[in-house]
mmCIF file of C-alpha atoms in Angstrom:
data_model
loop_
_atom_site.group_PDB
_atom_site.id
_atom_site.type_symbol
_atom_site.label_atom_id
_atom_site.label_comp_id
_atom_site.label_asym_id
_atom_site.label_seq_id
_atom_site.Cartn_x
_atom_site.Cartn_y
_atom_site.Cartn_z
ATOM 1 C CA GLN A 205 90.716 132.730 75.976
ATOM 2 C CA LYS A 206 89.791 130.965 72.767
ATOM 3 C CA SER A 207 88.282 127.572 73.569
ATOM 4 C CA THR A 208 88.015 125.132 70.679
ATOM 5 C CA PHE A 209 86.077 121.869 70.733
ATOM 6 C CA ILE A 210 87.402 119.329 68.236
ATOM 7 C CA ARG A 211 85.319 116.381 67.029
ATOM 8 C CA PRO A 212 86.171 113.841 64.322
ATOM 9 C CA ASP A 213 82.726 114.146 62.711
ATOM 10 C CA ALA A 214 82.352 117.936 62.633
ATOM 11 C CA ALA A 215 84.236 121.161 62.064
ATOM 12 C CA PRO A 216 86.010 122.612 65.120
ATOM 13 C CA ARG A 217 83.799 124.899 67.202
ATOM 14 C CA SER A 218 85.353 127.855 69.032
ATOM 15 C CA GLU A 219 84.070 130.056 71.842
ATOM 16 C CA THR A 220 85.535 132.937 73.820
ATOM 17 C CA TRP A 221 85.720 132.394 77.569
ATOM 18 C CA TYR A 222 86.801 134.844 80.251
ATOM 19 C CA GLU A 223 88.606 133.520 83.327
ATOM 20 C CA ALA A 224 89.534 135.087 86.639
ATOM 21 C CA GLY A 225 91.335 133.353 89.471
ATOM 22 C CA ALA A 226 91.978 134.165 93.113
ATOM 23 C CA ILE A 227 94.703 131.828 94.266
ATOM 24 C CA PRO A 228 94.387 129.509 96.038
ATOM 25 C CA GLY A 229 91.063 127.823 95.501
ATOM 26 C CA ARG A 230 88.900 130.111 93.387
ATOM 27 C CA LEU A 231 88.354 130.160 89.627
ATOM 28 C CA ARG A 232 85.563 131.846 87.705
ATOM 29 C CA ILE A 233 84.875 131.043 84.048
ATOM 30 C CA ASP A 234 82.440 133.199 82.081
ATOM 31 C CA LEU A 235 81.283 131.184 79.080
ATOM 32 C CA GLY A 236 80.814 133.591 76.202
ATOM 33 C CA ASP A 237 79.584 137.166 76.674
ATOM 34 C CA PRO A 238 79.906 137.950 80.418
ATOM 35 C CA THR A 239 76.679 139.976 80.315
ATOM 36 C CA LYS A 240 74.741 136.767 79.579
ATOM 37 C CA GLY A 241 75.531 135.389 83.033
ATOM 38 C CA ASN A 242 76.622 131.891 82.035
ATOM 39 C CA GLY A 243 79.605 130.098 83.486
ATOM 40 C CA ALA A 244 81.211 127.914 86.111
ATOM 41 C CA LEU A 245 82.720 128.705 89.479
ATOM 42 C CA TYR A 246 85.238 126.624 91.412
ATOM 43 C CA ARG A 247 85.359 127.678 95.037
ATOM 44 C CA GLY A 248 86.967 125.563 97.716
ATOM 45 C CA ASP A 249 85.510 122.088 97.490
ATOM 46 C CA SER A 250 82.467 123.061 95.400
ATOM 47 C CA VAL A 251 81.707 123.540 91.707
ATOM 48 C CA TYR A 252 78.810 125.772 90.673
ATOM 49 C CA SER A 253 77.093 125.960 87.284
ATOM 50 C CA VAL A 254 75.491 129.306 86.489
ATOM 51 C CA GLN A 255 72.960 130.156 83.774
ATOM 52 C CA GLY A 256 71.433 133.566 83.293
ATOM 53 C CA GLY A 257 73.131 134.734 86.477
ATOM 54 C CA LYS A 258 71.467 132.028 88.591
ATOM 55 C CA VAL A 259 73.026 128.950 90.176
ATOM 56 C CA VAL A 260 71.496 125.887 88.502
ATOM 57 C CA ASP A 261 73.764 123.213 89.963
ATOM 58 C CA ARG A 262 76.203 122.746 92.809
ATOM 59 C CA ARG A 263 78.318 119.677 93.405
ATOM 60 C CA ALA A 264 81.344 118.635 95.393
ATOM 61 C CA GLY A 265 84.606 118.795 93.498
ATOM 62 C CA ARG A 266 87.755 120.682 92.657
ATOM 63 C CA ASN A 267 89.727 121.551 89.552
ATOM 64 C CA PRO A 268 92.972 119.521 89.658
ATOM 65 C CA LEU A 269 94.506 121.767 86.997
ATOM 66 C CA MET A 270 94.030 124.729 89.317
ATOM 67 C CA ILE A 271 95.698 122.837 92.154
ATOM 68 C CA LEU A 272 98.707 121.751 90.082
ATOM 69 C CA GLY A 273 99.137 124.795 87.881
ATOM 70 C CA PHE A 274 98.428 127.591 90.347
ATOM 71 C CA ASP A 275 97.372 126.800 93.917
ATOM 72 C CA VAL A 276 100.502 124.763 94.630
ATOM 73 C CA TYR A 277 102.511 128.009 94.661
ATOM 74 C CA ALA A 278 100.218 129.771 97.144
ATOM 75 C CA GLN A 279 99.484 127.220 99.850
ATOM 76 C CA SER A 280 101.379 124.877 102.146
ATOM 77 C CA PRO A 281 102.856 121.657 100.724
ATOM 78 C CA ALA A 282 100.783 119.683 103.236
ATOM 79 C CA ARG A 283 97.582 121.237 101.914
ATOM 80 C CA THR A 284 98.538 120.454 98.324
ATOM 81 C CA LEU A 285 99.368 116.844 99.203
ATOM 82 C CA ASP A 286 95.985 116.385 100.868
ATOM 83 C CA LEU A 287 94.154 117.779 97.842
ATOM 84 C CA LEU A 288 96.098 115.644 95.367
ATOM 85 C CA GLN A 289 95.387 112.499 97.352
ATOM 86 C CA ASP A 290 91.691 113.364 97.104
ATOM 87 C CA GLU A 291 92.188 113.318 93.308
ATOM 88 C CA HIS A 292 93.241 109.644 93.572
ATOM 89 C CA LEU A 293 96.900 110.297 92.849
ATOM 90 C CA ASP A 294 99.378 107.927 94.490
ATOM 91 C CA LEU A 295 102.062 110.319 95.680
ATOM 92 C CA ARG A 296 104.332 107.459 96.771
ATOM 93 C CA VAL A 297 105.126 106.514 93.161
ATOM 94 C CA LEU A 298 107.726 108.623 91.335
ATOM 95 C CA HIS A 299 109.988 108.253 88.311
ATOM 96 C CA THR A 300 111.587 110.474 85.669
ATOM 97 C CA ASP A 301 110.771 110.647 81.963
ATOM 98 C CA THR A 302 110.973 113.127 79.094
ATOM 99 C CA LEU A 303 108.330 115.274 77.411
ATOM 100 C CA TYR A 304 109.128 117.296 74.298
ATOM 101 C CA GLY A 305 112.811 116.663 74.958
ATOM 102 C CA ARG A 306 112.730 117.952 78.537
ATOM 103 C CA ARG A 307 113.181 115.882 81.684
ATOM 104 C CA VAL A 308 110.141 115.576 83.913
ATOM 105 C CA TYR A 309 109.145 114.076 87.228
ATOM 106 C CA VAL A 310 106.176 111.731 86.910
ATOM 107 C CA VAL A 311 104.151 111.323 90.101
ATOM 108 C CA GLY A 312 101.502 108.649 90.529
ATOM 109 C CA ALA A 313 102.506 105.962 88.033
ATOM 110 C CA GLY A 314 105.437 103.807 87.043
ATOM 111 C CA PRO A 315 107.393 103.857 83.758
ATOM 112 C CA ASN A 316 105.414 103.121 80.572
ATOM 113 C CA ASP A 317 102.096 103.466 82.418
ATOM 114 C CA GLU A 318 99.984 106.192 80.823
ATOM 115 C CA THR A 319 96.588 105.104 82.136
ATOM 116 C CA THR A 320 96.967 105.408 85.919
ATOM 117 C CA ASN A 321 96.254 108.859 87.377
ATOM 118 C CA GLN A 322 99.490 110.868 87.315
ATOM 119 C CA PHE A 323 100.964 114.340 86.890
ATOM 120 C CA TRP A 324 104.202 115.493 85.268
ATOM 121 C CA VAL A 325 106.451 118.357 86.382
ATOM 122 C CA ASP A 326 109.404 119.858 84.499
ATOM 123 C CA THR A 327 112.498 118.995 86.574
ATOM 124 C CA GLU A 328 114.341 122.229 85.807
ATOM 125 C CA ARG A 329 111.595 124.840 85.963
ATOM 126 C CA LEU A 330 109.357 122.915 88.407
ATOM 127 C CA LEU A 331 106.316 123.756 86.303
ATOM 128 C CA PHE A 332 103.334 121.434 85.896
ATOM 129 C CA VAL A 333 103.132 120.185 82.300
ATOM 130 C CA ARG A 334 100.830 117.159 82.122
ATOM 131 C CA LEU A 335 97.942 115.431 83.894
ATOM 132 C CA ILE A 336 96.575 112.004 83.021
ATOM 133 C CA GLN A 337 93.355 111.273 84.841
ATOM 134 C CA THR A 338 90.522 108.783 84.423
ATOM 135 C CA ASP A 339 86.924 109.667 85.163
ATOM 136 C CA PRO A 340 85.627 106.507 86.901
ATOM 137 C CA GLN A 341 81.997 107.322 86.114
ATOM 138 C CA ARG A 342 82.486 107.944 82.400
ATOM 139 C CA ARG A 343 85.379 105.481 82.149
ATOM 140 C CA ARG A 344 87.226 108.040 80.067
ATOM 141 C CA THR A 345 90.899 108.935 80.351
ATOM 142 C CA GLN A 346 92.044 112.470 79.592
ATOM 143 C CA ASP A 347 95.597 113.557 78.851
ATOM 144 C CA ILE A 348 95.947 117.281 79.536
ATOM 145 C CA ARG A 349 99.048 119.295 78.587
ATOM 146 C CA PHE A 350 100.106 122.733 79.844
ATOM 147 C CA GLU A 351 102.283 124.311 77.138
ATOM 148 C CA ASN A 352 103.763 127.635 76.028
ATOM 149 C CA TYR A 353 104.565 128.938 79.494
ATOM 150 C CA ARG A 354 105.044 132.707 79.617
ATOM 151 C CA LYS A 355 106.307 134.896 82.454
ATOM 152 C CA HIS A 356 103.635 137.108 84.010
ATOM 153 C CA GLY A 357 104.589 139.114 87.070
ATOM 154 C CA ASP A 358 106.421 136.850 89.489
ATOM 155 C CA GLY A 359 104.957 133.658 88.052
ATOM 156 C CA TRP A 360 104.426 131.617 84.929
ATOM 157 C CA VAL A 361 101.218 130.887 83.013
ATOM 158 C CA ALA A 362 100.716 128.189 80.384
ATOM 159 C CA GLU A 363 99.029 129.999 77.509
ATOM 160 C CA ASP A 364 98.181 126.782 75.659
ATOM 161 C CA VAL A 365 96.198 123.947 77.238
ATOM 162 C CA LYS A 366 95.521 120.849 75.156
ATOM 163 C CA VAL A 367 93.229 117.982 76.092
ATOM 164 C CA TYR A 368 93.605 114.577 74.453
ATOM 165 C CA SER A 369 91.266 111.601 74.686
ATOM 166 C CA GLY A 370 91.486 108.344 72.777
ATOM 167 C CA GLY A 371 94.741 109.455 71.183
ATOM 168 C CA ARG A 372 93.432 112.662 69.626
ATOM 169 C CA MET A 373 93.064 116.278 70.703
ATOM 170 C CA VAL A 374 89.478 117.048 71.702
ATOM 171 C CA PHE A 375 89.828 120.485 73.293
ATOM 172 C CA HIS A 376 92.260 123.394 73.004
ATOM 173 C CA GLU A 377 92.507 126.547 75.112
ATOM 174 C CA GLU A 378 94.549 129.504 73.845
ATOM 175 C CA TYR A 379 95.021 132.278 76.390
ATOM 176 C CA SER A 380 95.562 135.938 75.535
ATOM 177 C CA ASP A 381 95.572 139.262 77.385
ATOM 178 C CA VAL A 382 96.808 137.546 80.541
ATOM 179 C CA ARG A 383 97.033 139.927 83.493
ATOM 180 C CA VAL A 384 98.206 139.393 87.055
ATOM 181 C CA ASN A 385 97.808 141.330 90.308
ATOM 182 C CA VAL A 386 94.447 142.665 89.163
ATOM 183 C CA ASP A 387 92.184 144.190 91.822
ATOM 184 C CA LEU A 388 89.241 141.780 91.639
ATOM 185 C CA ASP A 389 85.910 142.277 93.353
ATOM 186 C CA PRO A 390 85.628 139.436 95.934
ATOM 187 C CA ASP A 391 81.961 139.082 94.945
ATOM 188 C CA LEU A 392 83.095 137.674 91.594
ATOM 189 C CA PHE A 393 83.610 134.407 93.442
ATOM 190 C CA VAL A 394 80.269 134.406 95.267
ATOM 191 C CA PRO A 395 77.856 132.377 93.122
ATOM 192 C CA GLU A 396 74.748 134.212 94.326
ATOM 193 C CA LYS A 397 76.337 137.512 93.224
ATOM 194 C CA TRP A 398 77.425 136.301 89.788
ATOM 195 C CA SER A 399 75.730 139.113 87.869
ATOM 196 C CA THR A 400 75.974 141.908 90.437
ATOM 197 C CA ALA A 401 79.712 141.717 91.164
ATOM 198 C CA ARG A 402 81.966 144.296 89.535
ATOM 199 C CA HIS A 403 83.340 142.437 86.527
ATOM 200 C CA TRP A 404 86.981 142.809 85.566
ATOM 201 C CA TYR A 405 86.352 142.509 81.834
ATOM 202 C CA LYS A 406 85.632 145.572 79.771
ATOM 203 C CA PRO A 407 85.122 145.139 75.994
#
């Protein structure tokens, strides 16, 4: 994927990242050349940072985009509800709205509230399209959009992900060469085996 960082005081900076997911609950992101051994791993309730093939940080956490965009289709509704509540989403609040001319369900906030944690789902296709979430530590609200859904295998993948903050786009992911049902080495998702696992990517 092409990952572009956008700042108001500098030219956009782009990198190539390589992602592999094992649904539910596991996502590996190689930042730049996979042979360099740098990246991030989401596994269960933990997030690992890897540099030079070594784990340099581990913390509790999940990727809510993974839960809403992928895991929801591969685990029980009860499990998904539990995970979303951990993300401080009030699942009792629901209304409908529109996004890009399409009707959506909005879960977690009332009408005209775009600051409370919430997620949006296309009412017809039942695809996740938007997450608004505030980081309480940084006091920063992010508005994340899943766009340009394409059919891959039996499912759908958003090939454009846009992140807005303060009313402007700050990050853009553009996915290409998306493949599904790939035979992945389970060790890809073991942080201690980051550099020894059989990697799926071949230049």
